[in-house]
Amino acid sequence: NGPFSIISNGEQETTVESTTAIDEANILIAAPALLGSDQLVNNLTIAETVMANSVRDNNSLMESITHLDAATVVFSCNTPNDARDVAIMCYELRSKYGGRPKLIIREVRPCLRYSDTRFLLRGGANLVVPHTVSFTDFLDQIDALQGQVMIRSLPTSLNDMLESWSGVSQRGYFAPPEFVRHAQLALDASRQDD
């Protein structure tokens, strides 16, 4: 067998190195995603690791990444508009570093709709954690992803991914004809995911 294994996903085959990555235990996190960490007991090892590797925000997190092999990167999502920016960050990391890094988005307050979550996953995120998940359960989800490899394919280009965002990012109340048009766009976008 050797240090590589082939993972078959329908028509696509991916070669994955099965040895442990040097950075697999690293968890890089945007500080807002630490919401609820103050309720932890200080002797939790993973919590200490997470808090020690936190940076100010998502942009600082991206700037701090010089190389990824299989580390975990946790972005925060505070507003509906963050979803687009974070999806672009995930797409860039996934395109550059492949399927081994774990990319997680933690919703800090209720702001993501179903279409936003689908957009983040399409951009290369492994997991989107809802705001209702406690910090300890969030840490359990991080731990559960360790050793996994992402084999879902990305859109062919960043522009293709961003085109799926236009139209479904509108929010608020609409006149009936505009609502029908918006609902049709959202339905068409969800069909593209299937």
Coordinates of N, CA and C in Angstrom, one line a residue:
N1 N 0.8 -1.2 0.0 CA 0.0 0.0 0.0 C 0.8 1.3 0.0
G2 N 1.8 1.4 0.9 CA 2.7 2.6 0.9 C 2.0 3.7 1.6
P3 N 2.7 4.9 1.5 CA 2.1 6.1 2.2 C 1.0 6.8 1.5
F4 N 0.6 6.3 0.3 CA -0.5 6.9 -0.4 C -1.6 6.0 -0.6
S5 N -2.8 6.6 -0.7 CA -4.0 5.8 -1.0 C -4.9 6.5 -2.0
I6 N -5.6 5.8 -2.8 CA -6.5 6.4 -3.8 C -7.9 6.4 -3.2
I7 N -8.5 7.6 -3.3 CA -9.9 7.7 -2.9 C -10.7 8.0 -4.1
S8 N -11.7 7.1 -4.4 CA -12.5 7.2 -5.6 C -13.8 7.9 -5.2
N9 N -14.2 8.9 -6.0 CA -15.4 9.7 -5.8 C -16.1 9.8 -7.1
G10 N -16.8 8.7 -7.5 CA -17.5 8.7 -8.8 C -16.4 8.7 -9.9
E11 N -16.4 9.7 -10.8 CA -15.5 9.8 -11.9 C -14.1 10.4 -11.4
Q12 N -14.1 11.0 -10.3 CA -12.8 11.7 -9.9 C -12.1 10.8 -8.9
E13 N -10.8 10.6 -9.1 CA -9.9 9.9 -8.2 C -8.9 10.9 -7.6
T14 N -8.7 10.8 -6.3 CA -7.8 11.7 -5.6 C -6.7 10.8 -4.9
T15 N -5.5 11.2 -5.1 CA -4.4 10.5 -4.4 C -4.2 11.3 -3.1
V16 N -4.2 10.6 -2.0 CA -4.0 11.2 -0.7 C -2.9 10.6 0.1
E17 N -2.0 11.4 0.6 CA -0.9 10.8 1.4 C -1.5 10.4 2.8
S18 N -1.3 9.2 3.2 CA -1.9 8.7 4.4 C -1.0 8.9 5.6
T19 N 0.2 9.5 5.5 CA 1.0 9.7 6.7 C 0.5 10.9 7.4
T20 N 0.8 11.0 8.7 CA 0.4 12.1 9.5 C 1.1 13.4 9.1
A21 N 0.4 14.5 8.9 CA 1.0 15.8 8.5 C 1.7 16.4 9.7
I22 N 2.7 17.2 9.4 CA 3.4 17.8 10.5 C 2.6 18.9 11.2
D23 N 1.6 19.5 10.5 CA 0.8 20.5 11.2 C -0.6 20.0 11.5
E24 N -0.9 18.8 11.5 CA -2.2 18.3 11.7 C -2.8 18.7 13.0
A25 N -2.0 18.8 14.0 CA -2.5 19.2 15.4 C -2.7 20.7 15.5
N26 N -2.3 21.5 14.5 CA -2.4 22.9 14.6 C -3.9 23.4 14.3
I27 N -4.4 24.3 15.2 CA -5.7 24.9 15.0 C -5.5 26.4 15.0
L28 N -5.8 27.0 13.8 CA -5.6 28.4 13.7 C -7.0 29.0 13.7
I29 N -7.3 30.0 14.5 CA -8.7 30.5 14.7 C -8.8 32.0 14.8
A30 N -9.8 32.5 14.2 CA -10.1 34.0 14.3 C -10.7 34.1 15.7
A31 N -10.3 35.1 16.5 CA -10.7 35.3 17.9 C -12.2 35.4 18.1
P32 N -13.0 36.0 17.2 CA -14.4 36.0 17.4 C -15.1 34.6 17.5
A33 N -14.4 33.6 16.9 CA -15.0 32.3 16.9 C -14.7 31.6 18.3
L34 N -14.0 32.3 19.2 CA -13.8 31.8 20.5 C -15.0 32.1 21.5
L35 N -16.0 32.6 20.9 CA -17.2 33.0 21.8 C -17.6 31.8 22.6
G36 N -17.7 32.0 23.9 CA -18.1 30.9 24.8 C -17.0 30.2 25.5
S37 N -15.7 30.5 25.0 CA -14.6 29.8 25.6 C -14.3 30.2 27.0
D38 N -14.9 31.3 27.5 CA -14.7 31.7 28.9 C -15.4 30.8 29.9
Q39 N -16.2 29.9 29.4 CA -17.0 29.0 30.2 C -16.2 27.7 30.4
L40 N -15.0 27.6 29.9 CA -14.3 26.3 29.9 C -13.5 26.1 31.2
V41 N -13.2 24.9 31.5 CA -12.3 24.6 32.6 C -10.9 24.7 32.0
N42 N -9.9 25.3 32.7 CA -8.6 25.5 32.1 C -7.8 24.3 31.7
N43 N -8.2 23.1 32.1 CA -7.3 22.0 31.9 C -7.7 21.2 30.6
L44 N -8.6 21.8 29.7 CA -8.9 21.1 28.5 C -7.8 21.4 27.5
T45 N -7.1 20.4 27.1 CA -6.0 20.5 26.2 C -6.3 21.1 24.8
I46 N -7.4 20.7 24.2 CA -7.7 21.2 22.9 C -8.1 22.7 23.0
A47 N -8.8 23.0 24.1 CA -9.2 24.4 24.2 C -8.0 25.3 24.4
E48 N -7.0 24.8 25.1 CA -5.7 25.6 25.3 C -5.0 25.8 24.0
T49 N -5.0 24.7 23.2 CA -4.4 24.8 21.8 C -5.1 25.8 21.0
V50 N -6.4 25.7 21.0 CA -7.2 26.7 20.2 C -7.0 28.1 20.6
M51 N -7.0 28.4 21.9 CA -6.9 29.7 22.3 C -5.5 30.3 22.1
A52 N -4.5 29.4 22.2 CA -3.1 29.9 22.0 C -2.8 30.3 20.5
N53 N -3.6 29.8 19.6 CA -3.3 30.0 18.2 C -4.4 31.0 17.5
S54 N -5.0 31.8 18.4 CA -6.0 32.7 17.8 C -5.4 34.0 17.3
V55 N -6.0 34.6 16.3 CA -5.6 35.9 15.8 C -6.9 36.8 15.8
R56 N -6.7 38.1 15.6 CA -7.7 39.1 15.8 C -9.0 38.9 15.0
D57 N -8.9 38.6 13.7 CA -10.1 38.4 12.8 C -9.7 37.6 11.6
N58 N -10.7 37.4 10.7 CA -10.5 36.5 9.6 C -9.4 37.0 8.6
N59 N -9.3 38.3 8.4 CA -8.2 38.9 7.6 C -6.9 38.6 8.2
S60 N -6.7 38.8 9.5 CA -5.5 38.5 10.1 C -5.1 37.0 10.1
L61 N -6.2 36.2 10.1 CA -6.0 34.8 10.0 C -5.4 34.4 8.7
M62 N -6.0 35.0 7.6 CA -5.5 34.7 6.3 C -4.0 35.2 6.1
E63 N -3.7 36.3 6.7 CA -2.4 36.9 6.6 C -1.4 36.0 7.3
S64 N -1.8 35.3 8.4 CA -0.9 34.5 9.2 C -0.6 33.2 8.6
I65 N -1.3 32.8 7.6 CA -1.1 31.5 7.0 C -0.1 31.6 5.9
T66 N 1.1 30.9 6.1 CA 2.1 30.8 5.1 C 2.2 29.5 4.4
H67 N 1.7 28.5 5.1 CA 1.7 27.1 4.6 C 0.7 26.3 5.4
L68 N -0.1 25.4 4.7 CA -1.0 24.5 5.4 C -0.7 23.1 4.8
D69 N -0.7 22.1 5.6 CA -0.8 20.7 5.1 C -2.1 20.1 5.5
A70 N -2.3 19.9 6.8 CA -3.5 19.4 7.3 C -4.0 20.0 8.6
A71 N -3.6 21.3 8.8 CA -4.0 22.1 9.9 C -5.5 22.4 9.8
T72 N -6.1 22.8 11.0 CA -7.5 23.2 11.0 C -7.5 24.8 11.1
V73 N -8.3 25.4 10.2 CA -8.5 26.8 10.2 C -9.9 27.1 10.5
V74 N -10.2 28.0 11.5 CA -11.5 28.3 11.9 C -11.8 29.8 11.7
F75 N -12.7 30.1 10.8 CA -13.2 31.4 10.5 C -14.4 31.8 11.4
S76 N -14.6 33.0 11.6 CA -15.8 33.5 12.3 C -16.8 34.1 11.3
C77 N -18.1 34.0 11.5 CA -19.0 34.7 10.7 C -20.0 35.4 11.6
N78 N -19.9 36.8 11.5 CA -20.7 37.6 12.4 C -21.9 38.3 11.8
T79 N -21.8 38.5 10.5 CA -22.9 39.2 9.7 C -23.1 38.4 8.4
P80 N -24.3 38.7 7.8 CA -24.6 38.0 6.6 C -23.6 38.3 5.5
N81 N -23.0 39.5 5.5 CA -22.0 39.8 4.5 C -20.7 39.1 4.7
D82 N -20.4 38.6 5.9 CA -19.2 37.9 6.1 C -19.1 36.6 5.3
A83 N -20.3 36.0 5.0 CA -20.3 34.7 4.3 C -19.6 34.8 3.0
R84 N -19.8 35.8 2.2 CA -19.1 36.0 0.9 C -17.6 36.0 1.1
D85 N -17.2 36.9 2.0 CA -15.7 37.0 2.2 C -15.1 35.7 2.7
V86 N -15.7 35.1 3.6 CA -15.2 33.8 4.2 C -15.2 32.7 3.1
A87 N -16.2 32.7 2.3 CA -16.2 31.7 1.2 C -15.1 31.9 0.2
I88 N -14.8 33.2 -0.1 CA -13.6 33.5 -0.9 C -12.3 33.0 -0.3
M89 N -12.2 33.2 1.0 CA -11.0 32.8 1.8 C -10.9 31.3 1.7
C90 N -12.0 30.6 1.9 CA -12.0 29.1 1.9 C -11.6 28.6 0.5
Y91 N -12.2 29.2 -0.5 CA -11.9 28.8 -1.9 C -10.4 29.0 -2.2
E92 N -9.8 30.1 -1.8 CA -8.4 30.4 -2.0 C -7.5 29.4 -1.3
L93 N -7.8 29.1 0.0 CA -7.0 28.1 0.7 C -7.2 26.7 0.1
R94 N -8.4 26.3 -0.2 CA -8.7 25.0 -0.7 C -8.0 24.8 -2.1
S95 N -8.0 25.9 -2.9 CA -7.4 25.8 -4.2 C -5.8 25.7 -4.1
K96 N -5.3 26.4 -3.1 CA -3.8 26.4 -3.0 C -3.3 25.2 -2.2
Y97 N -4.0 24.7 -1.2 CA -3.5 23.6 -0.3 C -4.2 22.3 -0.5
G98 N -5.2 22.2 -1.3 CA -5.9 20.9 -1.5 C -6.9 20.5 -0.4
G99 N -7.1 19.2 -0.3 CA -8.2 18.7 0.6 C -7.8 18.3 2.0
R100 N -6.6 18.4 2.4 CA -6.2 18.0 3.7 C -6.5 19.0 4.8
P101 N -6.3 20.3 4.6 CA -6.6 21.3 5.6 C -8.1 21.2 6.0
K102 N -8.5 21.4 7.2 CA -9.9 21.4 7.7 C -10.3 22.9 7.8
L103 N -11.3 23.3 7.0 CA -11.7 24.7 7.0 C -13.1 24.7 7.7
I104 N -13.2 25.4 8.8 CA -14.4 25.5 9.6 C -14.9 26.9 9.7
I105 N -16.2 27.1 9.6 CA -16.8 28.4 9.8 C -17.7 28.3 11.0
R106 N -17.4 29.2 12.0 CA -18.3 29.3 13.2 C -19.2 30.5 13.1
E107 N -20.5 30.3 13.1 CA -21.4 31.4 13.1 C -21.5 31.9 14.5
V108 N -21.1 33.2 14.7 CA -21.0 33.7 16.1 C -22.3 34.3 16.6
R109 N -23.2 34.8 15.7 CA -24.5 35.2 16.0 C -25.4 34.8 14.8
P110 N -26.7 34.6 15.0 CA -27.5 34.2 13.9 C -27.5 35.1 12.7
C111 N -26.9 34.6 11.6 CA -26.7 35.5 10.4 C -26.7 34.7 9.1
L112 N -26.6 33.4 9.2 CA -26.5 32.5 8.0 C -27.8 31.9 7.6
R113 N -28.2 32.0 6.4 CA -29.3 31.2 5.9 C -28.8 30.0 5.2
Y114 N -29.8 29.1 4.8 CA -29.4 27.9 4.2 C -28.6 28.1 2.9
S115 N -28.9 29.1 2.1 CA -28.2 29.4 0.9 C -26.8 29.9 1.2
D116 N -26.6 30.6 2.4 CA -25.3 31.1 2.8 C -24.4 29.9 3.2
T117 N -25.0 29.0 3.9 CA -24.2 27.8 4.3 C -23.8 26.9 3.1
R118 N -24.7 26.8 2.1 CA -24.4 26.0 0.9 C -23.3 26.7 0.1
F119 N -23.3 28.1 0.1 CA -22.3 28.8 -0.6 C -20.9 28.6 0.1
L120 N -20.9 28.6 1.4 CA -19.6 28.4 2.2 C -19.1 27.0 1.9
L121 N -20.0 26.0 1.9 CA -19.6 24.6 1.6 C -19.1 24.5 0.1
R122 N -19.7 25.2 -0.8 CA -19.3 25.2 -2.2 C -17.9 25.8 -2.3
G123 N -17.6 26.8 -1.5 CA -16.3 27.4 -1.5 C -15.2 26.6 -0.9
G124 N -15.5 25.5 -0.3 CA -14.4 24.6 0.2 C -14.4 24.4 1.7
A125 N -15.4 24.9 2.4 CA -15.5 24.7 3.9 C -15.8 23.2 4.1
N126 N -15.2 22.6 5.2 CA -15.6 21.3 5.6 C -16.8 21.3 6.5
L127 N -17.0 22.4 7.2 CA -18.1 22.4 8.2 C -18.5 23.8 8.5
V128 N -19.8 24.1 8.7 CA -20.3 25.4 9.1 C -21.0 25.1 10.4
V129 N -20.5 25.7 11.5 CA -21.1 25.4 12.9 C -22.1 26.5 13.2
P130 N -23.3 26.1 13.5 CA -24.4 27.2 13.8 C -24.1 27.8 15.2
H131 N -24.6 29.0 15.3 CA -24.3 29.8 16.6 C -24.9 29.1 17.8
T132 N -25.9 28.2 17.6 CA -26.5 27.5 18.8 C -25.6 26.4 19.4
V133 N -24.6 26.1 18.7 CA -23.7 25.0 19.2 C -22.8 25.6 20.3
S134 N -22.8 24.9 21.5 CA -21.9 25.4 22.6 C -20.5 25.3 22.2
F135 N -19.6 26.0 23.0 CA -18.2 26.0 22.7 C -17.6 24.6 22.9
T136 N -18.0 23.9 23.9 CA -17.4 22.6 24.1 C -17.9 21.6 23.0
D137 N -19.1 21.7 22.5 CA -19.6 20.9 21.4 C -18.8 21.3 20.1
F138 N -18.5 22.6 20.0 CA -17.8 23.1 18.8 C -16.4 22.5 18.8
L139 N -15.7 22.4 20.0 CA -14.4 21.8 20.1 C -14.5 20.3 19.8
D140 N -15.6 19.6 20.2 CA -15.8 18.2 19.8 C -15.9 18.0 18.3
Q141 N -16.6 19.0 17.6 CA -16.7 18.9 16.2 C -15.3 19.1 15.5
I142 N -14.5 20.0 16.0 CA -13.1 20.2 15.5 C -12.4 18.9 15.6
D143 N -12.5 18.3 16.8 CA -11.8 17.0 17.0 C -12.2 15.9 16.1
A144 N -13.5 15.9 15.8 CA -14.1 14.9 15.0 C -13.6 15.0 13.5
L145 N -13.2 16.2 13.1 CA -12.7 16.3 11.7 C -11.3 15.9 11.5
Q146 N -10.5 15.8 12.6 CA -9.1 15.5 12.5 C -8.9 14.2 11.7
G147 N -8.0 14.2 10.8 CA -7.6 13.0 10.0 C -8.5 12.9 8.7
Q148 N -9.5 13.7 8.6 CA -10.4 13.6 7.4 C -9.8 14.4 6.2
V149 N -10.2 14.0 5.0 CA -9.7 14.7 3.8 C -10.9 15.0 3.0
M150 N -10.9 16.3 2.5 CA -12.1 16.8 1.7 C -11.9 16.3 0.3
I151 N -12.9 15.6 -0.3 CA -12.8 15.2 -1.6 C -13.9 15.8 -2.5
R152 N -14.7 16.7 -1.9 CA -15.8 17.4 -2.7 C -15.0 18.4 -3.7
S153 N -15.5 18.4 -4.9 CA -14.8 19.3 -5.9 C -15.3 20.7 -5.7
L154 N -14.4 21.7 -6.1 CA -14.7 23.1 -6.1 C -15.2 23.5 -7.4
P155 N -15.9 24.7 -7.4 CA -16.2 25.3 -8.7 C -14.9 25.5 -9.5
T156 N -15.0 25.5 -10.8 CA -13.9 25.6 -11.7 C -13.1 26.9 -11.5
S157 N -13.7 28.0 -11.1 CA -13.0 29.2 -10.9 C -13.7 30.0 -9.8
L158 N -13.0 31.0 -9.2 CA -13.6 31.8 -8.2 C -14.8 32.6 -8.8
N159 N -14.7 33.1 -10.0 CA -15.8 33.8 -10.7 C -17.0 32.9 -10.8
D160 N -16.8 31.6 -11.1 CA -18.0 30.7 -11.2 C -18.7 30.6 -9.8
M161 N -17.9 30.5 -8.8 CA -18.4 30.4 -7.4 C -19.2 31.7 -7.1
L162 N -18.6 32.8 -7.4 CA -19.2 34.1 -7.0 C -20.5 34.4 -7.8
E163 N -20.6 33.9 -9.0 CA -21.8 34.0 -9.8 C -23.0 33.3 -9.1
S164 N -22.7 32.2 -8.4 CA -23.8 31.5 -7.7 C -24.3 32.3 -6.5
W165 N -23.5 33.3 -6.1 CA -23.8 34.1 -4.9 C -24.8 35.3 -5.4
S166 N -24.6 35.8 -6.5 CA -25.4 37.0 -6.9 C -26.8 36.6 -7.0
G167 N -27.7 37.5 -6.5 CA -29.1 37.2 -6.6 C -29.6 36.6 -5.3
V168 N -28.9 35.7 -4.7 CA -29.4 35.0 -3.5 C -29.0 35.7 -2.3
S169 N -28.1 36.8 -2.4 CA -27.6 37.5 -1.3 C -28.6 38.6 -0.8
Q170 N -29.7 38.8 -1.5 CA -30.6 39.9 -1.2 C -31.4 39.5 0.1
R171 N -31.7 40.4 0.9 CA -32.4 40.2 2.2 C -33.5 41.2 2.4
G172 N -34.4 40.9 3.2 CA -35.5 41.9 3.6 C -36.8 41.5 2.9
Y173 N -37.7 42.5 2.9 CA -39.0 42.4 2.4 C -39.0 42.8 0.9
F174 N -39.8 42.1 0.1 CA -39.9 42.4 -1.3 C -41.4 42.6 -1.7
A175 N -41.6 43.4 -2.8 CA -42.9 43.4 -3.4 C -43.2 42.0 -4.0
P176 N -44.4 41.5 -4.1 CA -44.7 40.1 -4.6 C -43.9 39.8 -5.9
P177 N -43.9 40.6 -6.9 CA -43.2 40.1 -8.1 C -41.7 40.0 -7.9
E178 N -41.1 40.9 -7.1 CA -39.7 40.8 -6.8 C -39.4 39.6 -5.9
F179 N -40.3 39.3 -5.0 CA -40.2 38.1 -4.2 C -40.2 36.8 -5.0
V180 N -41.1 36.7 -6.0 CA -41.1 35.6 -6.9 C -39.8 35.4 -7.6
R181 N -39.3 36.5 -8.2 CA -38.0 36.5 -8.9 C -36.9 36.0 -8.0
H182 N -36.9 36.6 -6.8 CA -35.8 36.2 -5.8 C -35.9 34.7 -5.4
A183 N -37.1 34.3 -5.2 CA -37.3 32.8 -4.8 C -36.9 31.9 -5.9
Q184 N -37.2 32.3 -7.2 CA -36.8 31.5 -8.3 C -35.2 31.5 -8.4
L185 N -34.6 32.6 -8.2 CA -33.1 32.6 -8.2 C -32.5 31.7 -7.1
A186 N -33.1 31.7 -5.9 CA -32.6 30.9 -4.8 C -32.9 29.4 -5.1
L187 N -34.0 29.1 -5.7 CA -34.3 27.7 -6.1 C -33.3 27.2 -7.2
D188 N -33.1 28.1 -8.2 CA -32.1 27.7 -9.2 C -30.7 27.5 -8.6
A189 N -30.3 28.3 -7.7 CA -29.0 28.2 -7.1 C -28.9 26.9 -6.3
S190 N -30.0 26.5 -5.6 CA -30.0 25.3 -4.8 C -29.9 24.0 -5.7
R191 N -30.5 24.1 -6.9 CA -30.5 23.0 -7.8 C -29.1 22.8 -8.4
Q192 N -28.3 23.9 -8.5 CA -26.9 23.8 -8.9 C -26.0 23.0 -7.9
D193 N -26.4 23.0 -6.7 CA -25.7 22.3 -5.6 C -25.9 20.8 -5.7
D194 N -27.0 20.3 -6.3 CA -27.3 18.9 -6.3 C -26.5 18.1 -7.3

